[in-house]
Amino acid sequence: MFAVGRGPRDTFRGRMHGYGSSGFWKAVGEGLYECADHVRAEAHRSITAGSQSGKNHKPSAPGQPPNNDTRTLADSGHVVQPGPTEARVVFDAPYADDLEFGTSKMAERPFLRPARDKFRPKALEVLRKRINAALRTE
């Protein structure tokens, strides 16, 4: 008589079964929220880095992130999760869209898209770690 252990096929089947579990989708949602929060933090950092408020405030150059003056823009950033597998970074200062995309009279001063692009390579790793941890505990 011989004993049969878990082979690669059994391991694979077990992991595939885990993808249908609520723990998997919870991990996806948590990972997306974590990624969005990293993007929010990087956008906040780009707005506040090196800027001065008050009489020493200097507007940013076109194409550069806006310089912080009143902290309204920087403090208006937050993450929302409209669904279990969605996460959005929102800056709801009244002029956030005008700065990010520009207007007919003002060049764009993007802060959110560069933050997203900077974190993009790390985002997959964050999601991978969350999902693998969830599948290991199933």
One Martini backbone bead per residue (centre of mass of N, CA, C, O) as a GRO file, in nm:
protein
  138
    1MET     BB    1   0.099   0.034   0.018
    2PHE     BB    2   0.016   0.379  -0.060
    3ALA     BB    3   0.068   0.723  -0.046
    4VAL     BB    4  -0.121   1.016  -0.119
    5GLY     BB    5  -0.054   1.325  -0.214
    6ARG     BB    6  -0.035   1.649  -0.285
    7GLY     BB    7  -0.053   1.773  -0.585
    8PRO     BB    8  -0.054   2.008  -0.825
    9ARG     BB    9  -0.349   1.961  -0.904
   10ASP     BB   10  -0.473   1.996  -0.620
   11THR     BB   11  -0.368   2.278  -0.570
   12PHE     BB   12  -0.505   2.409  -0.810
   13ARG     BB   13  -0.796   2.336  -0.738
   14GLY     BB   14  -0.800   2.482  -0.466
   15ARG     BB   15  -0.744   2.764  -0.579
   16MET     BB   16  -0.985   2.778  -0.774
   17HIS     BB   17  -1.197   2.753  -0.552
   18GLY     BB   18  -1.113   3.023  -0.405
   19TYR     BB   19  -1.223   3.228  -0.626
   20GLY     BB   20  -1.534   3.183  -0.521
   21SER     BB   21  -1.482   3.320  -0.268
   22SER     BB   22  -1.522   3.575  -0.040
   23GLY     BB   23  -1.219   3.612   0.032
   24PHE     BB   24  -1.124   3.692  -0.245
   25TRP     BB   25  -1.305   3.949  -0.288
   26LYS     BB   26  -1.210   4.091  -0.036
   27ALA     BB   27  -0.911   4.111  -0.123
   28VAL     BB   28  -0.960   4.279  -0.372
   29GLY     BB   29  -1.091   4.523  -0.233
   30GLU     BB   30  -0.854   4.582  -0.039
   31GLY     BB   31  -0.639   4.618  -0.259
   32LEU     BB   32  -0.775   4.853  -0.408
   33TYR     BB   33  -0.780   5.044  -0.168
   34GLU     BB   34  -0.476   5.052  -0.119
   35CYS     BB   35  -0.401   5.164  -0.395
   36ALA     BB   36  -0.571   5.423  -0.379
   37ASP     BB   37  -0.427   5.532  -0.123
   38HIS     BB   38  -0.151   5.562  -0.253
   39VAL     BB   39  -0.239   5.765  -0.466
   40ARG     BB   40  -0.345   5.979  -0.274
   41ALA     BB   41  -0.076   6.023  -0.122
   42GLU     BB   42   0.090   6.109  -0.373
   43ALA     BB   43  -0.082   6.351  -0.450
   44HIS     BB   44  -0.049   6.500  -0.184
   45ARG     BB   45   0.258   6.520  -0.196
   46SER     BB   46   0.275   6.682  -0.468
   47ILE     BB   47   0.125   6.934  -0.354
   48THR     BB   48   0.308   6.981  -0.075
   49ALA     BB   49   0.579   6.985  -0.204
   50GLY     BB   50   0.760   7.278  -0.149
   51SER     BB   51   0.535   7.453  -0.046
   52GLN     BB   52   0.392   7.782  -0.004
   53SER     BB   53   0.224   7.998   0.197
   54GLY     BB   54   0.100   8.293   0.136
   55LYS     BB   55   0.326   8.536   0.042
   56ASN     BB   56   0.523   8.287  -0.076
   57HIS     BB   57   0.342   8.205  -0.293
   58LYS     BB   58   0.369   7.990  -0.587
   59PRO     BB   59   0.281   7.911  -0.874
   60SER     BB   60   0.261   7.673  -1.087
   61ALA     BB   61   0.363   7.517  -1.349
   62PRO     BB   62   0.291   7.402  -1.630
   63GLY     BB   63   0.260   7.046  -1.573
   64GLN     BB   64   0.256   7.084  -1.273
   65PRO     BB   65   0.190   7.055  -0.972
   66PRO     BB   66   0.023   7.201  -0.746
   67ASN     BB   67   0.053   7.450  -0.522
   68ASN     BB   68   0.027   7.499  -0.202
   69ASP     BB   69  -0.192   7.707   0.013
   70THR     BB   70  -0.482   7.609   0.175
   71ARG     BB   71  -0.532   7.278   0.157
   72THR     BB   72  -0.793   7.207   0.006
   73LEU     BB   73  -0.698   7.005  -0.204
   74ALA     BB   74  -0.531   6.806  -0.031
   75ASP     BB   75  -0.781   6.757   0.183
   76SER     BB   76  -0.997   6.639  -0.047
   77GLY     BB   77  -0.878   6.360  -0.036
   78HIS     BB   78  -1.026   6.035  -0.124
   79VAL     BB   79  -1.170   5.713  -0.071
   80VAL     BB   80  -1.390   5.515  -0.269
   81GLN     BB   81  -1.650   5.239  -0.250
   82PRO     BB   82  -1.905   5.151  -0.463
   83GLY     BB   83  -1.778   4.862  -0.455
   84PRO     BB   84  -1.620   4.563  -0.379
   85THR     BB   85  -1.441   4.607  -0.678
   86GLU     BB   86  -1.393   4.920  -0.598
   87ALA     BB   87  -1.181   5.221  -0.649
   88ARG     BB   88  -1.164   5.574  -0.562
   89VAL     BB   89  -1.018   5.880  -0.635
   90VAL     BB   90  -1.097   6.186  -0.456
   91PHE     BB   91  -1.116   6.535  -0.550
   92ASP     BB   92  -1.350   6.787  -0.409
   93ALA     BB   93  -1.254   7.033  -0.503
   94PRO     BB   94  -1.378   7.277  -0.710
   95TYR     BB   95  -1.073   7.286  -0.878
   96ALA     BB   96  -0.955   7.004  -0.951
   97ASP     BB   97  -1.027   6.965  -1.254
   98ASP     BB   98  -0.889   7.222  -1.361
   99LEU     BB   99  -0.603   7.134  -1.279
  100GLU     BB  100  -0.583   6.851  -1.411
  101PHE     BB  101  -0.707   6.954  -1.719
  102GLY     BB  102  -0.783   7.230  -1.749
  103THR     BB  103  -0.842   7.515  -1.950
  104SER     BB  104  -0.882   7.766  -2.178
  105LYS     BB  105  -0.688   7.956  -1.962
  106MET     BB  106  -0.549   7.684  -1.837
  107ALA     BB  107  -0.316   7.486  -1.766
  108GLU     BB  108  -0.228   7.197  -1.669
  109ARG     BB  109  -0.203   7.042  -1.316
  110PRO     BB  110  -0.109   6.751  -1.252
  111PHE     BB  111  -0.168   6.491  -0.975
  112LEU     BB  112  -0.321   6.213  -1.027
  113ARG     BB  113  -0.203   6.073  -1.278
  114PRO     BB  114   0.095   6.057  -1.181
  115ALA     BB  115   0.029   5.888  -0.931
  116ARG     BB  116  -0.087   5.648  -1.081
  117ASP     BB  117   0.165   5.591  -1.262
  118LYS     BB  118   0.367   5.545  -1.026
  119PHE     BB  119   0.196   5.294  -0.890
  120ARG     BB  120   0.130   5.075  -1.103
  121PRO     BB  121   0.367   4.864  -1.067
  122LYS     BB  122   0.276   4.800  -0.755
  123ALA     BB  123  -0.023   4.707  -0.766
  124LEU     BB  124   0.003   4.409  -0.846
  125GLU     BB  125   0.156   4.325  -0.589
  126VAL     BB  126  -0.059   4.397  -0.385
  127LEU     BB  127  -0.277   4.209  -0.499
  128ARG     BB  128  -0.121   3.946  -0.489
  129LYS     BB  129  -0.078   3.936  -0.181
  130ARG     BB  130  -0.374   3.942  -0.094
  131ILE     BB  131  -0.470   3.692  -0.252
  132ASN     BB  132  -0.269   3.482  -0.146
  133ALA     BB  133  -0.350   3.512   0.151
  134ALA     BB  134  -0.646   3.426   0.111
  135LEU     BB  135  -0.588   3.142  -0.018
  136ARG     BB  136  -0.424   3.025   0.226
  137THR     BB  137  -0.678   3.049   0.438
  138GLU     BB  138  -0.892   2.849   0.287
   0.00000   0.00000   0.00000
